[in-house]
Structure formats: C-alpha cells, structure tokens
Amino acid sequence: MENIPIFDPSEEIKKVARIKSMDEYWSLVEEAKKDYEGFWDRLAKEKIDWIKPYSKVLDDSNAPFYKWFIGGKLNVTVQCIDRHLQKRKNKAAIIWEGEPGDKRVITYLELYYEVNRFANLLKNRFGIKKGDRVVIYMPMIPEAAFAMLACARIGAIHSVVFGGFSAEALRDRIVDAQAKLVITADGAYRRGKPYLLKPVVDVALSKDCESVESVLVIRRNNEDISWHEGRDYDYNELIKNESGHCEPEIMDSEDPLFLLYTSGSTGKPKGVQHSQAGYILWAQLTMEWVFDIKEEDTYWCTADVGWITGHTYIVYGPLAAGATTMMYEGVPVYPDAGRWWRMIDEYKVNQFYTAPTAIRLLHKMGEDEPEKYDLRSLRILGTVGEPINPDAWMWYFNKVGGGKCPIVDTWWQTETGGHMISPLPGATPIKPGSATFPLPGIFAEIIDTEGNKKEPNEKGYLCITKPWPSMIRTIWNDPDRFVKSYFGTCKKDGKPVYFSGDGAIYDEDGYIWITGRMDDVINISGHRLGTAEIEAAIGHHPRVAECAVVGKPHEIKGESVFAFVVLKDDEGIADEVELTKEINEVITKDIGPLAKADEVAFVPGLPKTRSGKIMRRILRAIAKGEEIKQDTSTLEDPSVVEKIIQIVQK
Ligand code: WTA
C-alpha cells in the first residue's frame, strides 16, 4: 500500500456538504457507539413520515431475525411521493432518456398519478392484495419504477428480475416467489436495435408457473409479440380507465417491501427479503450523506433496476430524498463512447454513479472522449459493484471529474440494502481503490472467525457486527439458509455476526480495502453469479460429465468465467469451437448471456481431494497461468493437474 495518493475534499465541496469534516463524521460514529438505539431512533423520527409511530427501536430477541421500529406504520410511496407534493409537485422526479434519443420528464405530481393509476389497476383488475408477489421483468423505462412503486402503494411484494436473465432464470424466480402477476414490456432498445422481453416471459410461463394468473404488458417498441387471450393484458389500454388516486395501504415497519434474487456460493439464487421502514430510512439517509443530494441537483445512477443498485439508488433513495433521478434505457457506447458524457453535459448532472466495469470500458474506448463535453456540472462521482483499480479511478477522477469531484467508492450488497462503507464527499480524504470507512451507525469490521480485529495488512472477514435497519430480513421461504449463509461463519463476543462473503484489509491509516469474495461467487461486470449456478447450467449439456467454473481476472469485466469441462464420452473433442459454443448456449438458456464462459478447457478430469471436493484454488491458479503452490500429492489423482496445465497452456 505504498505510494497511494490521498485527495482531500475541496473547500468548495466542504462548504456545501451536509457532513463537512472528519470531526463531524467521528462525532456521528461516536453518537451511534454510545447509544446505538438512540442514534437510529433520532434518525427514524427525523426522516420518516410515520402514519403511526413505533413503540420500540430494535427487537433482537429472535436474532438474527432482527426487527426494527416495532409497531410503526407507514407507506413507502408516501415517503417517496405524497409528502413531496406540497413543496415539489412540479419538480422533475424522473428524467428518462431512451436509447434512440426520446425523452420524458415526469414531475412528482405526474408520478403520483402514474403510480396511483397503476396501483388501482393492480388492485381492481388483477385483484392484487397486500402480501401478494408480483414479478417485474422490464427494460429501463419509467414504467419499471411506476410498477415497483405501485406494488409498494398497495403492499404487494415486488420481485424485479433483471431483463438480461433467461426464461429459465425468470421461471425459477417466479416459481420460488409464487408470483400471481408478471409485469413486462414488449421490448426495448439496446445497441441501436429493438429487443424483445415478452417472448421470454411466454417461454418462462410455458411450464411450472401455475401461480401466475395474468401478464401485464407495457408497450415500448410496438414490436410484434404473441398474445395469450385471457392471460395477457395491454397496460396502455387498461391504464386509461383507472383513477389517479389510490389510498396507500397502511404497512407495518417489518412487512416485506420486496424480494430480490441474488447468487450465493451454493444452490439456486436466494430471494433476499427487505423491509419497509428500515430500508427506506437508509435509502434516503445515504442519498443525503453519501451523494449529498441537494434540492436543485440532477442525480444519475446508471444501474439497471433489476439490481439492488437500481432499486435503492434509482428509485427508492432518490425519490425518498425528493431528488430528480435520471434513468437511461440503453448501453453506454451507443452510438459512441461519448453517450454518457453527452448526457451529463445536456442534463447538467451533478452526481454520477456507475460501475468500475463501465469506467474501464469507456476509458478504453474513449480516453479523451469526456473532454469533448462540458462536464463542469458534476460535483460528486460514485462507483459500486466491485473493487476499482487505481488506473480506472485516476482516469475517472481526472478526465470525468476534472480533478475536483470526490469519488465515493461505495461498498455494499443486495443484502445490506444500501451503502455500508463509503467516503463522505465533504469529509473523507480519499485513496484510489479504497472504500475508506464505515458509515455512521454501521459497525463494519475486519475480523477473524472468532471476532478478533485484524491488524493492518492482514486479510480478514468483512463483517457487520451489529444489526442495521436496512439489513436483509430473511431469505424468502428459507430462513435456515438465511441463518447459515450470513450468520454461520463469524462470531463476536460469542454471538454470530453478519459475514458479507467478502475479504478485506485495513491499511496503516485504518482505511478499508475490499479484496473480493471469499466464497464461490464471481463478479462479472459487477453482476454477481454463483459458480454453482453456472456449473449446473453447463451440466445440462448432454455430453458434459462434470465441470468446475472459476473466475479469472479480466481487463474490462473485472472477472470472466473460465470453465473446466469433463466430457462423458470418448468421442473425443472433434470440434472444440463448436462445443464451446454449445456450452455457452446452455448457459445463455439457463441463466442469460451475462454468465457466458470466455474460456472453456476440455480436460480429462478435475483435481479433487480424496473425499471428492473439487480444488478450485488449483483451478484458479491454472486459469490465471500461475504456479501451483498447493501440495497436490493428497489429491485423488495428482497427475490430472499436469494434464490440465498442458491443455490450458496449449
Ligand atoms: C462487490 C452490489 C469492492 C462485493 C451493490 C460485494 C464491491 C458484492 C463494492 C455485492 C466496492 C460491491 N468495492 N467490491 N465498492 N461494491 N462490491 O449484491 O464483492 O450485486 O459482496 O450488490 O459486490 O454485489 P451485489
């Protein structure tokens, strides 16, 4: 960790920031340390418009099933929309740009009507009630946000499935959640071309989805799609008849707000369940602390609503904060690598939040491209999803931010609901590549499995040692897995604590550096995938006997998929290219193109211990072309390692 530069926040940023110095930061940290519940009590009272106040801040009697703000009643859409109508009815809530260049601006008052009409449609036409699950499989159009908020309005639990997932992946999620309704669009635009989503829904629903009664289709690109009479409904027609007022359902603090499926190290994706009050409190607070959002700001997060970043930092957080949130439909490089910079210039964006993979891509495709635009409106830059390499960081800082915008490198997860470790733009001196310090109230610590704090430069388990309001409540339908996955690895003072799955280290100044996943989860372009899921997909190819998947460092994507495949037959590998293609086809069919393997090696066997465990560490080293440091003599068949190396090197 030598020769790492440090950048202090500029006086200009400090002047306007909510938290203006490290002293202010430490005093908030202290406040939370001294009186943990009092700290959250103060914030929950200040920030949330309660319909009925809570009687108790935290209930830890059934840990790790923590409950927050017991007995409180609220509706998240009131927090995001209704309460802004007094002061902000004509303010832009959402500014949207389609990839072809079409534009929409939706004010808070318009958002109120859109969401209420949508909510009425769900209730009246489809009989959706509080607690029902609704799957949303949508492109990046404003209706995706309307749909989420409409569910929240009536207390239905939404489960957004990323539009890049395949029919099989969509089906798994529909079945697990037992969804009653699927909301989708005919299609959208990407890379200059229309693509279709509705046909994917048709395939998903072709079996095992008895719970689904109807499909609501939003028209985006008016492409030809097939129609199932009695099941499919045309949103654009039906919505006209609905009233623009819908009473918000009165929700308990702990009622589920949404499910979002994410990958773990084993088995199928898990439905991460979030709550109402704790989630919205933290979504709003982090918008204020980390993005220092101001009344006149135009804020843009480039994530997809199918991921947690899209949930918290395109929809719920910005709207709860009364901000203007931008949404863009397409890819960053259409028609060229200047698209995003042009949009920042045109809309005078103040906060820009994206992923390292996009930064690396845009850096590579257009090093000087940002200079062609006026990016002086930018005040704060953000990154999320994976560790950012200093090279990409410096380019982002200098070329995009003009050397004057702090970069908030935000570490968090689907399970945490919102930012956990991040610089505060007006306070924290930043180091390229470090997420710096935990936010006030968040007890993120790097420890060993017994809870001892690690010394500087010693890698340890990144844990959160106290519960926090926006934390995952459970895994849908699988509370045991919830306990095992997150509270089964580390303890502190003898009590199980939340382990994130990530490793991390402190440097000499106490800065936190995330080193990446410690489990079998890989991170491709910021998309979290379990190696087990990809292996299960590959296993569906009729000729595959067994396989193992590892992540390999990749210049743009962060990691790429490297698959080691053992074939069943002795037909030989007549056509490796053809077989690789077929394997990628099964991956695309089961999961989606995002999980495709960059490299496939056909090998005679896998390195296994005598008890049959695949030694992925050896495979990881081989994929990277590194020397094998482990003792291979204890393997079931040590000679297999040499054979694999030869195949991979060839
Ligand atoms: C990784 C995304 C380094 C990490 C919000 C985590 C990061 C996983 C960072 C969660 C960061 C996220 N620096 N690594 N700033 N942010 N990660 O659930 O491995 O899609 O566990 O949530 O992304 O991915 P998820």
XYZ file of C-alpha atoms and ligand atoms in Angstrom:
675
model
C 0.000 0.000 0.000
C 2.811 2.393 -0.697
C 2.713 5.467 -2.885
C -1.030 5.715 -2.836
C -2.086 9.324 -3.246
C -4.646 10.913 -0.922
C -7.119 13.529 -2.069
C -8.742 15.856 0.426
C -12.218 17.190 -0.260
C -12.017 20.645 -1.810
C -13.157 23.716 0.101
C -15.909 24.147 -2.454
C -17.358 20.710 -1.728
C -16.894 21.070 2.017
C -18.734 24.350 2.096
C -21.954 22.852 0.791
C -21.736 19.325 2.202
C -24.007 18.082 4.987
C -21.100 16.405 6.764
C -18.227 18.835 6.446
C -15.271 17.270 8.208
C -13.861 14.086 9.675
C -14.626 15.563 13.097
C -18.286 15.664 12.186
C -18.039 12.131 10.846
C -16.396 10.838 14.035
C -18.937 12.544 16.219
C -21.747 10.718 14.398
C -19.828 7.466 14.748
C -19.459 8.181 18.467
C -23.128 9.009 18.843
C -24.008 5.586 17.400
C -21.441 3.851 19.590
C -22.632 5.450 22.813
C -26.329 4.936 22.273
C -26.955 2.681 19.328
C -30.737 2.569 19.529
C -30.929 6.246 20.381
C -28.973 7.066 17.235
C -31.391 5.176 14.988
C -34.363 6.455 16.934
C -33.339 10.040 16.284
C -32.873 9.433 12.556
C -36.071 7.423 12.100
C -38.077 10.173 13.811
C -36.407 12.931 11.798
C -36.605 11.277 8.409
C -39.728 9.164 8.140
C -43.292 10.402 7.803
C -44.902 7.856 10.086
C -48.597 7.110 9.824
C -48.332 5.690 13.334
C -45.199 5.940 15.486
C -43.282 2.840 16.539
C -43.072 1.724 20.138
C -39.584 0.195 20.150
C -36.488 0.794 18.018
C -34.927 -2.665 17.841
C -36.131 -6.123 18.756
C -33.214 -8.541 18.923
C -34.983 -11.227 20.923
C -35.039 -13.584 17.935
C -31.592 -12.845 16.474
C -30.530 -12.948 13.688
C -34.134 -12.218 12.668
C -33.827 -8.621 13.820
C -36.810 -6.302 13.759
C -36.730 -2.530 13.589
C -39.184 0.210 14.532
C -41.671 -2.155 16.082
C -45.322 -1.334 15.597
C -44.628 1.639 13.306
C -46.951 2.174 10.349
C -46.049 3.881 7.099
C -46.225 3.624 3.355
C -43.019 3.888 1.405
C -44.738 5.634 -1.523
C -45.944 8.368 0.806
C -42.312 8.831 1.786
C -41.271 8.848 -1.898
C -44.129 10.820 -3.465
C -47.074 12.162 -1.469
C -45.105 14.093 1.104
C -43.224 15.942 -1.656
C -46.362 17.270 -3.324
C -46.560 20.339 -1.091
C -43.138 21.624 -1.974
C -42.177 19.840 -5.168
C -45.231 18.941 -7.206
C -43.800 20.426 -10.386
C -40.240 19.293 -9.790
C -38.882 16.586 -12.086
C -38.948 13.303 -10.206
C -37.700 11.170 -13.088
C -35.875 12.302 -16.214
C -35.679 9.497 -18.697
C -33.866 9.126 -21.985
C -34.440 6.237 -24.364
C -31.562 4.847 -26.329
C -32.911 6.196 -29.644
C -32.928 9.658 -28.032
C -36.582 10.019 -26.988
C -37.106 11.842 -23.698
C -39.605 12.007 -20.868
C -39.748 14.184 -17.784
C -42.094 13.054 -15.020
C -42.845 15.534 -12.263
C -43.673 14.481 -8.725
C -47.343 15.216 -9.351
C -47.298 13.175 -12.543
C -45.502 10.395 -10.720
C -48.250 10.474 -8.101
C -50.914 9.952 -10.760
C -48.953 7.317 -12.678
C -48.272 5.260 -9.565
C -51.796 5.597 -8.231
C -53.375 4.631 -11.542
C -51.039 1.663 -11.758
C -51.835 0.698 -8.166
C -55.561 0.866 -8.880
C -55.080 -1.294 -11.955
C -53.248 -3.922 -9.920
C -55.936 -3.890 -7.270
C -59.077 -3.597 -9.333
C -58.279 -5.540 -12.440
C -55.898 -8.185 -11.133
C -57.025 -8.482 -7.532
C -53.521 -7.958 -6.179
C -53.584 -7.624 -2.420
C -51.152 -6.857 0.370
C -48.525 -9.612 0.567
C -49.073 -10.938 -2.992
C -45.916 -11.323 -5.068
C -45.558 -9.549 -8.396
C -42.642 -10.257 -10.718
C -41.399 -7.291 -12.747
C -39.381 -8.181 -15.848
C -38.792 -4.884 -17.514
C -36.433 -2.767 -19.538
C -35.174 0.566 -18.273
C -38.288 2.630 -18.853
C -40.129 4.792 -16.308
C -42.923 2.204 -16.081
C -40.446 -0.096 -14.308
C -40.276 2.439 -11.485
C -44.051 3.022 -11.608
C -44.617 -0.723 -11.307
C -42.360 -1.057 -8.259
C -43.985 1.902 -6.553
C -47.489 0.724 -7.480
C -46.778 -2.549 -5.687
C -45.469 -0.655 -2.679
C -48.581 1.537 -2.719
C -50.873 -1.445 -2.166
C -48.492 -3.541 -0.095
C -47.718 -6.134 -2.765
C -44.195 -7.553 -2.696
C -42.307 -6.956 -5.923
C -39.535 -9.104 -7.254
C -37.733 -7.413 -10.115
C -35.868 -9.784 -12.397
C -33.068 -8.296 -14.485
C -34.087 -8.143 -18.165
C -30.880 -9.905 -19.191
C -31.875 -13.117 -17.418
C -33.146 -16.008 -19.496
C -36.588 -17.607 -19.455
C -35.344 -20.408 -17.205
C -33.860 -17.980 -14.686
C -37.056 -15.944 -14.777
C -39.146 -19.084 -14.245
C -37.077 -20.147 -11.212
C -37.731 -16.782 -9.605
C -41.451 -16.772 -10.457
C -41.863 -20.257 -9.012
C -39.877 -19.585 -5.859
C -41.859 -16.435 -5.122
C -45.186 -17.971 -6.263
C -45.954 -14.761 -8.119
C -49.525 -14.010 -9.106
C -48.774 -11.451 -11.788
C -45.885 -10.747 -14.160
C -45.377 -7.206 -15.412
C -43.283 -6.903 -18.554
C -42.865 -4.882 -21.740
C -42.995 -5.922 -25.365
C -39.338 -4.963 -25.580
C -36.983 -2.023 -25.635
C -33.886 -0.694 -27.407
C -30.296 -1.754 -26.907
C -27.224 -1.178 -29.050
C -29.336 0.620 -31.616
C -31.750 -2.239 -32.104
C -35.069 -3.316 -30.680
C -35.075 -6.417 -28.499
C -37.968 -8.333 -27.029
C -38.853 -9.321 -23.479
C -42.419 -10.589 -23.755
C -41.441 -13.761 -25.673
C -39.064 -14.623 -22.821
C -41.975 -14.372 -20.396
C -44.017 -16.647 -22.686
C -41.328 -19.316 -22.537
C -40.912 -18.908 -18.774
C -44.627 -19.393 -18.246
C -44.828 -22.434 -20.537
C -44.395 -24.713 -17.523
C -44.492 -24.877 -13.719
C -45.851 -21.359 -13.247
C -49.394 -22.179 -12.116
C -49.309 -19.345 -9.605
C -49.298 -16.754 -12.402
C -52.791 -15.630 -13.324
C -52.023 -12.732 -15.644
C -49.330 -10.909 -17.561
C -49.453 -7.157 -17.901
C -47.625 -5.885 -20.975
C -46.367 -2.343 -21.415
C -45.843 -1.196 -24.984
C -42.416 0.278 -25.507
C -41.385 -0.524 -29.049
C -44.584 -1.900 -30.587
C -42.850 -4.951 -31.954
C -44.915 -7.948 -32.967
C -45.484 -10.229 -29.998
C -47.801 -13.152 -29.489
C -50.794 -12.718 -27.236
C -52.437 -15.218 -24.906
C -56.080 -14.222 -24.654
C -57.332 -14.333 -21.105
C -53.828 -14.172 -19.654
C -52.156 -11.185 -21.281
C -53.344 -7.618 -20.762
C -52.421 -4.394 -22.503
C -51.267 -1.836 -19.957
C -51.508 1.132 -22.289
C -55.193 0.417 -22.899
C -56.226 -0.521 -19.365
C -54.433 2.260 -17.525
C -56.625 4.898 -19.183
C -59.631 3.793 -17.162
C -58.049 3.961 -13.730
C -58.377 6.738 -11.218
C -55.303 8.746 -10.242
C -55.981 8.381 -6.539
C -55.344 5.242 -4.561
C -55.255 5.197 -0.787
C -51.853 3.990 0.386
C -52.029 0.653 2.177
C -51.023 1.038 5.809
C -47.903 -1.068 6.189
C -46.079 -2.284 9.235
C -42.386 -1.355 9.529
C -41.468 -5.007 9.145
C -43.817 -6.031 6.325
C -41.770 -7.153 3.331
C -41.270 -4.434 0.698
C -39.585 -6.512 -1.956
C -37.630 -9.624 -2.811
C -34.548 -9.507 -4.965
C -32.903 -12.724 -6.024
C -29.135 -12.883 -5.813
C -26.454 -15.523 -6.100
C -24.815 -17.320 -3.239
C -21.960 -19.773 -3.206
C -24.180 -22.824 -3.442
C -27.501 -23.777 -4.912
C -30.118 -21.611 -6.519
C -30.333 -17.850 -6.201
C -31.857 -16.704 -2.949
C -34.730 -14.274 -2.535
C -33.315 -11.536 -0.357
C -36.212 -10.021 1.583
C -36.227 -6.360 2.574
C -38.466 -4.468 4.956
C -40.383 -1.189 4.676
C -39.181 1.273 7.291
C -35.566 0.261 7.832
C -34.943 0.034 4.115
C -36.439 3.376 3.161
C -34.765 5.143 6.066
C -31.319 4.052 4.973
C -32.018 4.564 1.255
C -32.881 8.184 1.967
C -30.139 8.827 4.511
C -27.372 7.520 2.294
C -28.628 9.723 -0.562
C -28.163 12.643 1.795
C -24.862 11.606 3.351
C -23.030 9.901 0.514
C -24.388 11.781 -2.509
C -25.052 14.936 -0.531
C -28.161 15.408 -2.625
C -29.460 18.975 -2.890
C -32.789 20.413 -3.996
C -31.546 21.579 -7.389
C -29.393 18.564 -8.184
C -29.804 16.229 -11.115
C -28.661 12.839 -9.988
C -27.869 9.932 -12.281
C -27.217 6.316 -11.403
C -26.562 4.158 -14.463
C -27.508 0.807 -12.895
C -30.365 -1.357 -14.104
C -33.489 -1.529 -11.945
C -33.020 -5.300 -11.983
C -30.192 -4.983 -9.448
C -30.194 -3.658 -5.910
C -28.360 -0.506 -7.026
C -31.280 0.285 -9.313
C -33.762 -0.325 -6.501
C -32.082 1.784 -3.850
C -30.292 4.410 -5.919
C -32.526 4.980 -8.948
C -35.949 4.540 -7.411
C -36.378 4.452 -3.628
C -33.455 6.520 -2.319
C -33.615 9.481 -4.693
C -37.406 9.716 -4.546
C -37.499 9.457 -0.754
C -34.980 12.303 -0.741
C -37.197 14.345 -3.099
C -34.479 14.378 -5.739
C -34.501 14.333 -9.528
C -33.371 10.904 -10.643
C -32.259 10.138 -14.175
C -32.860 6.903 -15.965
C -31.358 5.763 -19.254
C -32.541 2.860 -21.352
C -29.537 1.703 -23.326
C -25.860 0.888 -23.415
C -23.078 3.405 -22.675
C -21.434 3.080 -26.079
C -24.374 3.785 -28.355
C -23.959 5.453 -30.748
C -20.433 6.007 -29.417
C -18.358 6.100 -26.242
C -19.404 9.704 -25.633
C -23.082 8.923 -24.972
C -22.964 9.252 -21.190
C -20.722 12.323 -21.243
C -23.101 13.953 -23.711
C -25.985 13.226 -21.348
C -24.137 14.611 -18.326
C -23.493 17.768 -20.320
C -27.017 18.076 -21.673
C -28.864 17.443 -18.398
C -26.248 19.156 -16.219
C -25.859 16.127 -13.996
C -24.458 16.795 -10.514
C -23.951 13.298 -9.113
C -22.960 10.447 -11.373
C -22.919 6.898 -10.047
C -21.668 3.962 -12.101
C -19.645 0.740 -12.012
C -15.904 0.116 -12.459
C -16.567 -2.144 -15.443
C -18.262 0.727 -17.293
C -15.482 3.120 -16.329
C -12.852 0.710 -17.684
C -14.803 0.190 -20.899
C -15.284 3.906 -21.521
C -11.685 4.613 -20.634
C -10.523 2.039 -23.140
C -12.910 3.105 -25.880
C -12.507 6.820 -25.497
C -9.694 8.028 -23.295
C -10.193 11.687 -24.276
C -13.870 11.491 -25.100
C -15.009 13.288 -21.893
C -13.030 16.367 -22.979
C -15.423 16.931 -25.827
C -18.190 17.767 -23.389
C -18.803 20.283 -20.672
C -18.851 18.196 -17.503
C -18.461 21.065 -15.064
C -21.885 20.449 -13.519
C -20.517 17.297 -11.854
C -19.948 17.601 -8.123
C -19.719 14.008 -6.894
C -18.772 10.794 -8.669
C -19.574 7.356 -7.385
C -18.678 3.756 -8.049
C -20.090 0.438 -6.924
C -20.118 -3.281 -7.574
C -16.501 -4.381 -7.467
C -13.103 -3.119 -6.451
C -11.933 -0.309 -8.715
C -8.350 -0.410 -9.932
C -6.284 2.751 -9.367
C -5.842 3.255 -13.115
C -9.549 3.438 -13.813
C -10.030 5.511 -10.651
C -7.477 8.131 -11.737
C -8.992 8.433 -15.189
C -12.493 8.830 -13.715
C -11.194 11.380 -11.224
C -9.185 13.473 -13.697
C -10.938 13.124 -17.025
C -14.544 12.857 -15.933
C -14.412 14.775 -12.667
C -11.863 17.333 -13.811
C -9.819 16.573 -10.685
C -12.328 18.337 -8.462
C -15.047 15.763 -7.729
C -14.664 13.360 -4.838
C -15.227 9.747 -5.821
C -17.426 7.848 -3.415
C -16.373 4.217 -3.692
C -19.399 2.626 -2.078
C -19.158 -0.905 -0.737
C -22.434 -2.672 -0.093
C -24.563 -5.621 -1.200
C -28.052 -6.733 -2.159
C -28.353 -7.912 1.433
C -27.332 -4.635 3.045
C -29.997 -2.597 1.237
C -27.781 0.483 0.996
C -24.221 1.755 1.312
C -22.191 0.379 4.210
C -18.632 1.558 3.653
C -18.026 4.738 1.714
C -16.288 8.071 1.788
C -18.370 11.124 2.678
C -17.732 13.632 -0.091
C -17.208 16.673 2.110
C -15.264 14.922 4.834
C -13.223 11.883 3.889
C -9.747 12.175 2.360
C -9.949 9.549 -0.377
C -7.453 6.989 -1.632
C -7.951 5.475 -5.102
C -9.285 1.944 -4.658
C -10.353 2.155 -1.022
C -13.965 2.307 0.146
C -12.479 4.091 3.190
C -14.635 3.924 6.365
C -17.972 2.505 7.531
C -20.840 4.974 7.511
C -22.021 6.222 10.910
C -24.157 3.573 12.609
C -22.635 0.757 10.554
C -20.286 -1.499 12.501
C -18.305 -2.961 9.638
C -15.200 -4.700 10.897
C -12.486 -6.915 9.510
C -12.153 -9.814 11.891
C -11.243 -13.469 12.177
C -13.949 -16.068 12.735
C -13.759 -15.503 16.497
C -14.257 -11.769 16.238
C -10.694 -10.574 16.799
C -9.978 -7.438 14.838
C -7.316 -7.867 12.164
C -4.064 -5.929 12.232
C -3.215 -3.639 9.284
C -2.377 -5.530 6.092
C -3.854 -8.801 7.386
C -6.717 -10.112 5.348
C -9.850 -10.997 7.275
C -13.586 -11.495 7.059
C -15.582 -8.368 6.340
C -18.409 -8.492 8.861
C -21.086 -6.182 10.181
C -21.116 -6.791 13.864
C -24.327 -5.014 14.839
C -27.694 -5.201 13.068
C -28.718 -2.191 10.977
C -32.153 -1.022 9.805
C -31.845 -1.811 6.071
C -30.446 -5.294 6.510
C -31.842 -8.391 4.808
C -34.654 -9.836 6.944
C -34.569 -13.385 5.667
C -34.299 -15.475 2.541
C -37.761 -15.968 1.099
C -39.020 -19.434 2.006
C -35.707 -20.445 3.504
C -34.966 -18.988 6.949
C -32.439 -21.751 7.703
C -30.396 -20.818 4.689
C -30.525 -17.186 5.824
C -29.026 -18.074 9.188
C -26.429 -20.407 7.721
C -25.346 -18.193 4.825
C -24.834 -14.995 6.763
C -24.519 -15.857 10.435
C -22.770 -19.198 10.259
C -19.165 -18.133 9.709
C -18.098 -15.466 12.197
C -18.784 -14.681 15.821
C -18.012 -11.738 18.024
C -18.220 -11.942 21.811
C -19.585 -15.423 21.242
C -22.544 -14.197 19.195
C -22.970 -14.863 15.459
C -22.433 -11.742 13.339
C -23.248 -10.946 9.709
C -20.495 -12.068 7.333
C -20.625 -10.436 3.916
C -18.755 -13.111 1.959
C -16.032 -10.544 1.163
C -12.472 -10.388 2.367
C -10.861 -7.074 3.256
C -7.847 -5.459 4.880
C -7.109 -2.315 6.861
C -4.160 -0.216 5.848
C -1.983 1.634 8.371
C -4.423 4.553 8.411
C -7.387 2.284 9.095
C -8.755 2.587 5.558
C -10.694 -0.448 4.374
C -9.670 -2.175 1.144
C -12.042 -4.805 -0.228
C -10.144 -7.759 -1.649
C -13.143 -9.550 -3.171
C -15.303 -12.569 -2.478
C -14.059 -15.314 -0.187
C -16.734 -17.739 -1.358
C -17.570 -19.267 -4.733
C -19.283 -16.186 -6.015
C -17.843 -14.446 -9.039
C -18.381 -10.896 -10.116
C -18.659 -10.367 -13.864
C -19.065 -6.733 -14.846
C -20.475 -6.140 -11.379
C -23.013 -8.952 -11.808
C -22.955 -11.436 -9.003
C -23.060 -15.077 -10.092
C -22.528 -18.292 -8.200
C -20.115 -20.751 -9.755
C -22.575 -23.466 -8.701
C -25.313 -21.948 -10.879
C -23.074 -21.795 -13.930
C -21.844 -25.330 -13.308
C -25.427 -26.571 -13.054
C -26.180 -24.918 -16.402
C -23.149 -26.423 -18.128
C -24.146 -29.784 -16.669
C -27.301 -29.608 -18.785
C -25.267 -30.141 -21.943
C -25.807 -33.804 -22.829
C -22.111 -34.523 -23.288
C -20.885 -32.993 -20.040
C -19.948 -35.404 -17.245
C -18.792 -32.790 -14.783
C -17.334 -29.337 -14.682
C -15.902 -26.628 -12.477
C -16.089 -22.902 -13.005
C -13.723 -20.279 -11.660
C -13.325 -16.540 -12.083
C -10.320 -15.195 -13.948
C -9.243 -11.538 -13.805
C -10.441 -9.605 -16.861
C -9.369 -6.180 -18.044
C -12.847 -4.729 -18.516
C -15.261 -7.086 -16.787
C -13.243 -7.437 -13.588
C -13.695 -11.180 -13.755
C -14.579 -13.580 -16.540
C -15.841 -17.143 -16.465
C -13.316 -19.928 -17.028
C -14.899 -23.378 -17.276
C -13.123 -26.714 -16.923
C -15.258 -29.380 -18.540
C -15.005 -33.160 -18.441
C -16.933 -34.902 -21.221
C -18.873 -38.132 -20.766
C -17.975 -39.939 -23.941
C -14.795 -40.926 -25.669
C -15.899 -39.393 -28.934
C -13.063 -37.009 -28.409
C -13.328 -33.303 -28.791
C -13.754 -33.239 -32.513
C -14.656 -29.597 -32.630
C -13.681 -27.573 -29.600
C -15.005 -24.331 -31.011
C -18.389 -25.874 -31.746
C -18.602 -27.479 -28.285
C -17.642 -24.232 -26.581
C -20.406 -22.529 -28.499
C -22.887 -25.173 -27.410
C -21.831 -24.828 -23.804
C -22.371 -21.102 -23.971
C -25.773 -21.737 -25.467
C -26.843 -23.808 -22.463
C -25.522 -21.134 -20.113
C -27.445 -18.475 -22.022
C -30.570 -20.587 -21.904
C -30.379 -21.345 -18.190
C -29.091 -18.051 -16.863
C -28.521 -15.448 -19.552
C -25.710 -14.178 -21.753
C -24.068 -12.379 -18.823
C -22.859 -15.733 -17.445
C -21.217 -16.980 -20.659
C -17.759 -18.521 -20.389
C -14.898 -16.619 -22.025
C -12.790 -19.742 -21.940
C -13.656 -23.423 -21.830
C -10.985 -26.084 -21.327
C -11.899 -29.697 -22.059
C -9.969 -31.726 -19.538
C -9.713 -35.411 -18.670
C -10.588 -34.916 -15.003
C -10.793 -32.347 -12.190
C -8.402 -32.008 -9.264
C -10.259 -33.488 -6.312
C -9.428 -34.376 -2.758
C -9.914 -37.998 -1.759
C -13.243 -37.023 -0.270
C -14.292 -35.748 -3.701
C -14.086 -31.997 -3.137
C -13.020 -30.049 -6.219
C -9.930 -27.959 -5.504
C -10.957 -24.712 -7.108
C -7.928 -22.927 -5.773
C -5.762 -25.052 -8.049
C -8.051 -24.370 -10.985
C -7.996 -20.654 -10.275
C -4.216 -20.680 -10.364
C -4.204 -22.647 -13.619
C -6.726 -20.269 -15.212
C -4.521 -17.333 -14.290
C -1.417 -19.097 -15.547
C 0.112 -19.038 -12.067
C 2.376 -21.526 -10.465
C 0.613 -24.126 -8.284
C 1.658 -23.556 -4.706
C -0.534 -26.166 -3.045
C 0.561 -29.635 -2.230
C -1.071 -31.755 -4.917
C 0.119 -35.077 -3.561
C -3.025 -35.520 -1.449
C -5.256 -35.330 -4.500
C -7.163 -38.353 -5.611
C -5.213 -38.248 -8.878
C -2.254 -35.831 -8.713
C -1.327 -36.399 -12.358
C -4.508 -34.707 -13.521
C -3.108 -31.295 -12.582
C -0.212 -31.632 -15.020
C -2.572 -32.755 -17.761
C -4.897 -29.785 -17.206
C -1.975 -27.356 -17.274
C -0.827 -28.739 -20.589
C -4.289 -28.402 -22.119
C -4.760 -24.855 -20.861
C -1.318 -23.717 -21.995
C -1.924 -25.123 -25.443
C -18.838 -6.417 -4.505
C -23.987 -4.542 -5.348
C -15.421 -3.663 -3.917
C -18.590 -7.205 -3.238
C -24.265 -3.243 -4.587
C -19.985 -7.462 -2.714
C -17.646 -4.241 -4.121
C -20.771 -7.648 -3.970
C -18.026 -2.883 -3.992
C -22.215 -7.325 -3.818
C -16.980 -1.901 -3.841
C -19.797 -4.104 -4.219
N -15.707 -2.345 -3.808
N -16.358 -4.613 -4.077
N -17.232 -0.604 -3.757
N -19.365 -2.841 -4.061
N -18.769 -4.961 -4.277
O -25.165 -7.881 -4.164
O -17.942 -8.412 -3.556
O -24.799 -7.186 -6.568
O -20.068 -8.586 -1.872
O -24.568 -5.593 -4.665
O -20.155 -6.764 -4.921
O -22.884 -7.417 -5.048
P -24.411 -7.077 -5.156
